[in-house]
């Protein structure tokens, strides 16, 4: 099956600095790559996603890049704020016939220091 | 607003008990998923389903089974609960290649 690796597991940055989280996937058939943010005690929520026919996508302070050849994708957060502190998960999704599998990475605990 | 609801927020069961975790979604999504979340291990896929009565094993199906008799409901069954199944369980649903919406989670403790 699909294997998604995520690094780093923890990341501390000063408020206003940028944060980068990287993921690699194993199955070249994966074609949808969402990123989720999970605040303490809450459910994961989608923050941005990218499809395999796109190399980069941006939404205000967050951006995601995808390198299909290398099978890796990254989340970039600029001008970090304390409310960005959370666990971030990357995921990769592929079709298997009618089934749609969604595999997550192990998560990155981001702490933004004031 | 999509709603994914899990039947219990907290559950305490004894070793060997049969445990049912229920998940209901109200947006007619064809895909439903069960994950367990453990510190440092992320969200690990147990089972998923793409249609009524259809199911596929995820990465860690051992000790679990699932049931999807109606499109809106996806149940996770622990046939004989063990202490190593103590975890946070998250249900999610999605349309074909779109955002997955999560339930609030069930914290299961097996004693």
CSV table of C-alpha atoms in Angstrom, one decimal:
chain,number,residue,atom,x,y,z
A,1,UNK,CA,0.0,0.0,0.0
A,2,UNK,CA,0.9,3.7,0.1
A,3,UNK,CA,3.5,4.9,2.6
A,4,UNK,CA,3.7,8.6,3.5
A,5,UNK,CA,6.7,9.8,5.5
A,6,UNK,CA,6.7,13.3,7.1
A,7,UNK,CA,9.5,15.4,8.5
A,8,UNK,CA,10.2,16.9,10.9
A,9,UNK,CA,8.2,15.5,13.8
A,10,UNK,CA,8.5,18.7,15.8
A,11,UNK,CA,9.3,22.2,14.6
A,12,UNK,CA,9.7,25.4,16.6
A,13,UNK,CA,9.9,28.8,14.9
A,14,UNK,CA,9.8,32.4,16.1
A,15,UNK,CA,6.7,34.4,15.3
A,16,UNK,CA,7.0,35.9,11.9
A,17,UNK,CA,9.4,33.3,10.6
A,18,UNK,CA,8.5,30.7,7.9
A,19,UNK,CA,7.9,27.0,8.6
A,20,UNK,CA,8.4,24.2,6.1
A,21,UNK,CA,7.1,20.6,6.5
A,22,UNK,CA,8.1,17.9,4.0
A,23,UNK,CA,6.4,14.7,3.0
A,24,UNK,CA,7.3,11.8,0.6
A,25,UNK,CA,5.0,9.2,-0.8
A,26,UNK,CA,5.7,5.8,-2.3
A,27,UNK,CA,2.9,5.1,-4.7
A,28,UNK,CA,3.2,7.0,-8.0
A,29,UNK,CA,-0.6,6.4,-8.5
A,30,UNK,CA,-1.4,8.8,-5.8
A,31,UNK,CA,-2.9,12.0,-7.3
A,32,UNK,CA,-4.4,14.1,-4.5
A,33,UNK,CA,-2.4,15.5,-1.6
A,34,UNK,CA,-4.2,17.3,1.2
A,35,UNK,CA,-2.8,18.9,4.4
A,36,UNK,CA,-4.7,18.9,7.6
A,37,UNK,CA,-4.3,21.0,10.8
A,38,UNK,CA,-5.3,19.6,14.1
A,39,UNK,CA,-5.5,21.9,17.1
A,40,UNK,CA,-5.3,20.5,20.6
A,41,UNK,CA,-8.4,18.5,21.4
A,42,UNK,CA,-10.0,19.1,18.1
A,43,UNK,CA,-10.6,17.2,14.9
A,44,UNK,CA,-8.2,17.5,11.9
A,45,UNK,CA,-9.4,20.1,9.3
A,46,UNK,CA,-8.2,20.6,5.8
A,47,UNK,CA,-6.1,23.7,5.2
A,48,UNK,CA,-4.9,23.3,1.7
A,49,UNK,CA,-4.7,20.5,-1.0
A,50,UNK,CA,-3.1,20.0,-4.3
A,51,UNK,CA,-3.7,17.6,-7.2
A,52,UNK,CA,-1.1,15.8,-9.3
A,53,UNK,CA,-1.6,18.0,-12.3
A,54,UNK,CA,-0.5,21.1,-10.4
A,55,UNK,CA,3.0,22.0,-9.1
A,56,UNK,CA,2.2,24.7,-6.6
A,57,UNK,CA,-0.8,26.2,-4.9
A,58,UNK,CA,-1.1,29.2,-2.6
A,59,UNK,CA,-3.7,30.4,-0.2
A,60,UNK,CA,-2.7,33.6,1.7
A,61,UNK,CA,0.1,32.6,4.1
A,62,UNK,CA,0.2,28.9,3.2
A,63,UNK,CA,1.4,27.2,0.1
A,64,UNK,CA,2.0,23.7,-1.0
A,65,UNK,CA,4.5,22.4,-3.7
A,66,UNK,CA,4.5,19.0,-5.4
A,67,UNK,CA,7.3,17.3,-7.2
A,68,UNK,CA,5.8,14.2,-8.8
A,69,UNK,CA,9.1,13.0,-10.2
A,70,UNK,CA,10.7,12.9,-6.8
A,71,UNK,CA,7.4,11.9,-5.1
A,72,UNK,CA,7.5,14.6,-2.5
A,73,UNK,CA,5.4,17.6,-1.5
A,74,UNK,CA,5.9,20.3,1.1
A,75,UNK,CA,3.8,22.8,3.1
A,76,UNK,CA,5.1,26.3,3.5
A,77,UNK,CA,3.7,28.7,6.1
A,78,UNK,CA,5.0,32.3,6.0
A,79,UNK,CA,4.7,35.0,8.6
A,80,UNK,CA,3.8,32.5,11.3
A,81,UNK,CA,1.5,33.5,14.1
A,82,UNK,CA,0.9,31.8,17.5
A,83,UNK,CA,-2.4,30.5,16.2
A,84,UNK,CA,-0.5,28.5,13.7
A,85,UNK,CA,0.7,26.2,16.5
A,86,UNK,CA,-0.9,22.8,16.0
A,87,UNK,CA,-0.2,19.4,14.6
A,88,UNK,CA,0.0,19.3,10.8
A,89,UNK,CA,-0.6,16.1,8.8
A,90,UNK,CA,0.1,15.5,5.1
A,91,UNK,CA,-1.8,12.8,3.2
A,92,UNK,CA,-1.8,11.1,-0.1
A,93,UNK,CA,-4.8,9.7,-1.9
A,94,UNK,CA,-5.2,7.3,-4.8
A,95,UNK,CA,-7.9,5.3,-6.4
A,96,UNK,CA,-8.1,1.5,-6.4
A,97,UNK,CA,-10.9,0.7,-8.7
A,98,UNK,CA,-13.9,2.4,-7.0
A,99,UNK,CA,-12.2,2.7,-3.7
A,100,UNK,CA,-10.5,5.9,-2.6
A,101,UNK,CA,-7.7,5.3,0.0
A,102,UNK,CA,-6.4,8.2,2.0
A,103,UNK,CA,-3.0,7.7,3.8
A,104,UNK,CA,-1.6,10.1,6.4
A,105,UNK,CA,1.9,11.0,7.5
A,106,UNK,CA,2.9,10.8,11.1
A,107,UNK,CA,2.3,14.5,11.8
A,108,UNK,CA,4.4,17.5,12.7
A,109,UNK,CA,4.0,19.4,15.9
A,110,UNK,CA,4.5,23.1,15.0
A,111,UNK,CA,5.1,25.6,17.8
A,112,UNK,CA,5.2,29.3,17.1
A,113,UNK,CA,7.1,31.1,19.8
A,114,UNK,CA,5.9,34.7,20.5
B,1,UNK,CA,-22.2,22.3,6.8
B,2,UNK,CA,-20.9,18.7,6.7
B,3,UNK,CA,-21.4,16.8,9.9
B,4,UNK,CA,-19.7,13.6,10.8
B,5,UNK,CA,-20.8,12.3,14.2
B,6,UNK,CA,-19.3,9.6,16.3
B,7,UNK,CA,-21.5,7.9,18.8
B,8,UNK,CA,-19.3,8.3,21.9
B,9,UNK,CA,-16.6,10.8,22.9
B,10,UNK,CA,-15.2,8.6,25.6
B,11,UNK,CA,-15.5,4.8,26.1
B,12,UNK,CA,-14.1,2.4,28.7
B,13,UNK,CA,-14.3,-1.3,28.0
B,14,UNK,CA,-13.0,-4.5,29.5
B,15,UNK,CA,-10.5,-6.8,27.8
B,16,UNK,CA,-12.3,-9.4,25.7
B,17,UNK,CA,-15.5,-7.3,25.2
B,18,UNK,CA,-16.9,-6.8,21.8
B,19,UNK,CA,-16.9,-3.0,21.1
B,20,UNK,CA,-18.9,-1.1,18.5
B,21,UNK,CA,-17.9,2.4,17.4
B,22,UNK,CA,-20.5,4.1,15.3
B,23,UNK,CA,-20.1,6.9,12.7
B,24,UNK,CA,-22.8,8.8,10.8
B,25,UNK,CA,-22.4,11.4,8.1
B,26,UNK,CA,-25.1,13.6,6.7
B,27,UNK,CA,-23.7,14.6,3.3
B,28,UNK,CA,-24.2,11.5,1.1
B,29,UNK,CA,-20.5,10.9,0.9
B,30,UNK,CA,-19.5,7.6,-0.7
B,31,UNK,CA,-16.2,7.2,1.0
B,32,UNK,CA,-15.9,6.6,4.7
B,33,UNK,CA,-12.8,5.8,6.8
B,34,UNK,CA,-11.7,4.7,10.2
B,35,UNK,CA,-8.4,5.8,11.6
B,36,UNK,CA,-6.7,5.4,14.9
B,37,UNK,CA,-4.5,8.2,16.2
B,38,UNK,CA,-1.6,7.5,18.6
B,39,UNK,CA,1.2,9.9,19.6
B,40,UNK,CA,4.1,9.9,17.1
B,41,UNK,CA,2.3,7.5,14.8
B,42,UNK,CA,-0.1,9.9,13.1
B,43,UNK,CA,-3.4,8.7,11.7
B,44,UNK,CA,-3.3,5.1,10.7
B,45,UNK,CA,-5.9,3.7,8.4
B,46,UNK,CA,-7.8,0.7,9.7
B,47,UNK,CA,-10.5,0.2,7.1
B,48,UNK,CA,-12.3,2.2,4.5
B,49,UNK,CA,-15.5,1.9,2.5
B,50,UNK,CA,-16.5,3.3,-0.9
B,51,UNK,CA,-20.1,2.1,-1.0
B,52,UNK,CA,-22.7,0.3,1.0
B,53,UNK,CA,-21.5,-3.2,1.9
B,54,UNK,CA,-18.1,-2.5,0.3
B,55,UNK,CA,-15.0,-2.4,2.5
B,56,UNK,CA,-11.3,-2.4,2.0
B,57,UNK,CA,-8.5,-3.1,4.5
B,58,UNK,CA,-6.2,-0.3,5.5
B,59,UNK,CA,-2.8,-0.5,7.0
B,60,UNK,CA,-3.7,-2.0,10.4
B,61,UNK,CA,-6.9,-4.1,10.1
B,62,UNK,CA,-5.9,-6.8,12.5
B,63,UNK,CA,-8.3,-7.2,15.4
B,64,UNK,CA,-11.0,-5.0,13.7
B,65,UNK,CA,-13.9,-5.4,11.4
B,66,UNK,CA,-16.3,-2.9,9.9
B,67,UNK,CA,-19.9,-2.8,8.7
B,68,UNK,CA,-21.6,-0.5,6.2
B,69,UNK,CA,-25.3,-1.4,5.8
B,70,UNK,CA,-26.4,2.1,5.0
B,71,UNK,CA,-24.5,4.8,3.1
B,72,UNK,CA,-24.5,7.3,6.0
B,73,UNK,CA,-23.3,4.9,8.7
B,74,UNK,CA,-19.9,3.1,9.1
B,75,UNK,CA,-19.3,1.0,12.1
B,76,UNK,CA,-16.0,-0.2,13.5
B,77,UNK,CA,-16.0,-3.4,15.5
B,78,UNK,CA,-13.4,-4.7,17.9
B,79,UNK,CA,-14.2,-8.4,18.1
B,80,UNK,CA,-12.4,-8.9,21.4
B,81,UNK,CA,-10.9,-5.7,22.8
B,82,UNK,CA,-7.4,-5.8,24.0
B,83,UNK,CA,-5.3,-3.2,25.9
B,84,UNK,CA,-3.2,-2.4,22.8
B,85,UNK,CA,-6.4,-1.1,21.2
B,86,UNK,CA,-6.6,1.7,23.7
B,87,UNK,CA,-6.4,4.8,21.4
B,88,UNK,CA,-8.2,7.7,19.8
B,89,UNK,CA,-10.4,6.5,16.9
B,90,UNK,CA,-11.4,9.0,14.2
B,91,UNK,CA,-14.0,8.5,11.5
B,92,UNK,CA,-14.0,10.5,8.3
B,93,UNK,CA,-16.0,10.8,5.1
B,94,UNK,CA,-15.4,12.3,1.7
B,95,UNK,CA,-16.7,12.6,-1.8
B,96,UNK,CA,-14.6,10.9,-4.5
B,97,UNK,CA,-11.4,13.0,-4.6
B,98,UNK,CA,-12.2,15.8,-2.3
B,99,UNK,CA,-11.8,17.0,1.3
B,100,UNK,CA,-12.3,14.4,4.1
B,101,UNK,CA,-14.3,15.6,7.0
B,102,UNK,CA,-13.6,14.1,10.4
B,103,UNK,CA,-15.7,13.2,13.4
B,104,UNK,CA,-14.9,14.5,16.9
B,105,UNK,CA,-13.1,11.2,17.8
B,106,UNK,CA,-13.7,8.5,20.3
B,107,UNK,CA,-11.2,8.0,23.1
B,108,UNK,CA,-11.3,4.3,23.8
B,109,UNK,CA,-9.7,2.8,26.9
B,110,UNK,CA,-9.5,-0.9,27.3
B,111,UNK,CA,-8.8,-2.1,30.8
